[in-house]
C-alpha positions as CSV (number, residue, x, y, z in Angstrom):
1,X,31.4,-28.9,-7.6
2,X,28.9,-26.0,-8.6
3,X,26.3,-26.2,-11.3
4,X,26.2,-23.2,-13.6
5,X,23.1,-22.0,-11.5
6,X,25.2,-21.5,-8.2
7,X,23.1,-25.0,-6.7
8,X,24.9,-27.9,-5.6
9,X,25.8,-30.7,-8.3
10,X,23.4,-33.7,-8.3
11,X,25.9,-35.8,-6.5
12,X,25.5,-33.9,-2.9
13,X,21.8,-35.6,-2.9
14,X,19.9,-32.4,-3.0
15,X,17.1,-32.2,-5.8
16,X,18.0,-32.2,-9.3
17,X,16.1,-30.0,-11.0
18,X,14.1,-26.6,-10.1
19,X,10.6,-28.5,-10.5
20,X,11.7,-31.2,-7.9
21,X,13.1,-28.3,-5.9
22,X,9.9,-26.7,-6.1
23,X,7.7,-30.0,-5.4
24,X,10.2,-30.3,-2.4
25,X,9.2,-26.7,-0.8
26,X,5.2,-27.2,-1.3
27,X,5.7,-30.8,0.8
28,X,7.2,-29.0,3.4
29,X,4.5,-26.2,3.3
30,X,2.1,-28.5,3.7
31,X,3.3,-29.6,6.6
32,X,3.3,-26.2,8.5
33,X,0.3,-24.8,10.4
34,X,-0.2,-21.4,10.7
35,X,-2.3,-19.8,13.2
36,X,-3.8,-17.6,10.5
37,X,-7.5,-17.7,9.4
38,X,-6.6,-16.3,6.0
39,X,-3.6,-18.7,5.6
40,X,-5.8,-21.2,3.5
41,X,-8.2,-18.8,2.0
42,X,-7.9,-18.1,-1.6
43,X,-5.5,-15.4,-2.9
44,X,-7.3,-14.1,-6.1
45,X,-10.9,-15.8,-6.5
46,X,-13.4,-18.2,-5.5
47,X,-13.3,-21.7,-7.0
48,X,-9.6,-22.5,-7.5
49,X,-7.8,-25.2,-6.4
50,X,-7.4,-25.7,-2.8
51,X,-3.9,-27.7,-3.5
52,X,-5.4,-31.3,-3.9
53,X,-6.6,-30.7,-7.4
54,X,-10.3,-30.0,-6.0
55,X,-11.5,-26.2,-6.6
56,X,-12.3,-24.9,-3.0
57,X,-15.8,-24.1,-2.8
58,X,-15.8,-21.4,0.4
59,X,-13.6,-20.1,2.8
60,X,-13.8,-21.9,6.2
61,X,-15.6,-19.9,8.9
62,X,-13.5,-18.5,11.8
63,X,-14.0,-20.5,15.2
64,X,-16.2,-18.9,17.2
65,X,-14.0,-17.4,19.5
66,X,-12.1,-15.6,16.9
67,X,-15.4,-14.1,15.7
68,X,-16.2,-12.3,18.9
69,X,-12.7,-11.0,19.0
70,X,-13.0,-9.9,15.7
71,X,-16.3,-7.9,16.7
72,X,-14.6,-6.6,19.3
73,X,-11.5,-5.3,17.6
74,X,-13.9,-3.9,14.7
75,X,-15.3,-1.7,17.7
76,X,-11.8,-0.5,18.8
77,X,-11.3,0.9,15.0
78,X,-14.5,2.1,15.2
79,X,-14.1,3.8,18.2
80,X,-10.3,5.0,16.8
81,X,-11.9,6.3,13.7
82,X,-14.4,8.8,15.6
83,X,-12.1,9.9,18.0
84,X,-10.9,13.9,17.5
85,X,-7.0,12.5,17.3
86,X,-7.9,10.6,14.1
87,X,-10.3,13.3,12.7
88,X,-7.8,15.5,13.2
89,X,-5.1,13.8,11.1
90,X,-7.5,13.3,8.4
91,X,-8.3,17.0,8.1
92,X,-4.3,17.8,8.3
93,X,-4.1,15.2,5.5
94,X,-7.2,16.4,3.4
95,X,-6.2,20.1,3.9
96,X,-3.1,19.7,1.8
97,X,-3.9,17.1,-0.6
98,X,-7.3,18.6,-1.7
99,X,-5.9,21.7,-2.6
100,X,-2.6,20.2,-3.9
101,X,-4.3,17.7,-6.4
102,X,-6.4,20.7,-7.6
103,X,-3.8,22.8,-8.4
104,X,-1.6,19.9,-10.2
105,X,-4.5,18.6,-12.1
106,X,-5.4,22.0,-13.3
107,X,-1.6,22.6,-14.4
108,X,-1.8,19.2,-16.2
109,X,-4.9,19.9,-17.9
110,X,-4.1,23.2,-18.8
111,X,-0.9,22.0,-19.9
112,X,-3.1,19.4,-22.5
113,X,-5.7,21.8,-23.5
114,X,-3.0,24.5,-24.6
115,X,-1.0,21.8,-26.3
116,X,-3.6,20.8,-28.8
117,X,-5.7,24.5,-28.9
118,X,-2.5,26.5,-29.7
119,X,0.2,24.6,-31.4
120,X,1.4,28.0,-32.4
121,X,2.3,29.4,-29.1
122,X,3.6,26.1,-27.8
123,X,5.6,26.1,-30.5
124,X,7.6,29.7,-29.9
125,X,10.9,29.3,-29.3
126,X,12.0,30.5,-26.1
127,X,16.0,29.9,-26.0
128,X,17.7,28.1,-29.0
129,X,15.7,24.8,-30.0
130,X,14.0,25.4,-26.3
131,X,10.3,26.2,-27.2
132,X,7.3,26.9,-24.8
133,X,5.9,23.1,-25.0
134,X,9.3,21.9,-23.7
135,X,9.4,24.4,-20.9
136,X,5.8,23.1,-20.2
137,X,6.8,19.7,-20.3
138,X,9.5,20.0,-18.0
139,X,7.8,21.9,-15.8
140,X,5.1,19.1,-15.3
141,X,8.3,17.1,-14.0
142,X,9.6,19.4,-11.4
143,X,5.9,20.3,-10.0
144,X,5.9,16.4,-9.8
145,X,9.0,16.6,-7.5
146,X,7.9,19.5,-6.0
147,X,4.7,18.3,-4.6
148,X,6.0,15.2,-3.7
149,X,8.7,16.9,-1.8
150,X,6.2,19.0,0.0
151,X,3.6,16.5,0.6
152,X,6.7,14.4,2.3
153,X,7.8,17.3,4.3
154,X,3.9,18.1,5.4
155,X,3.2,14.4,6.3
156,X,6.7,14.5,8.2
157,X,6.1,17.9,10.2
158,X,2.6,17.8,10.8
159,X,0.9,13.9,10.6
160,X,3.0,11.5,10.9
161,X,3.7,11.8,14.7
162,X,0.1,11.6,15.5
163,X,-0.8,8.9,13.0
164,X,2.1,6.7,15.0
165,X,0.6,7.8,18.3
166,X,-3.2,6.6,17.2
167,X,-1.1,3.8,15.5
168,X,0.4,2.3,18.7
169,X,-3.0,3.4,21.0
170,X,-5.2,1.2,18.6
171,X,-2.7,-2.0,18.6
172,X,-2.7,-1.4,22.9
173,X,-6.4,-1.3,22.6
174,X,-7.0,-4.2,20.1
175,X,-4.4,-6.5,22.1
176,X,-6.3,-5.8,25.2
177,X,-9.7,-6.4,23.9
178,X,-8.6,-9.8,22.3
179,X,-7.1,-10.7,25.7
180,X,-3.3,-10.7,25.2
181,X,-2.8,-6.9,26.5
182,X,-0.7,-5.8,29.2
């Protein structure tokens, strides 16, 4: 027999309530061990409970081997950041985004300033009940969609392939530095 929430009824031997279900899941998660140095780190702030009811005073330090590997991995990322390929991807990004943001911001601020300083102009009818303010407001939506489309197209045609190549190269370099490389 199924209960109204889709779980088996109490006669099946499962948890009777959602609180018992969550407690069982929490007990099971404590038994699982992850090889992730951030697994036990606090998610939102210092001094929160570490699961035992006692505030966690600090995040435990990583073992010595991990620190050396992290330093080497950091050097790989810095090397990639300084590479000509990465600088070209960033340059292509900036050449599109900076003018796009400037144009869009100017258009938006122009709309707001015109709406507040020239209400007579904005109220001027264009066709029937449609006035200049409505057309400009709809134009804001239209330009948002156009800029989004243009950004996605620019990224697909000018940056994605180079960025993906950089990502694969970076991962291979990081893997080889950490000792697990091919």
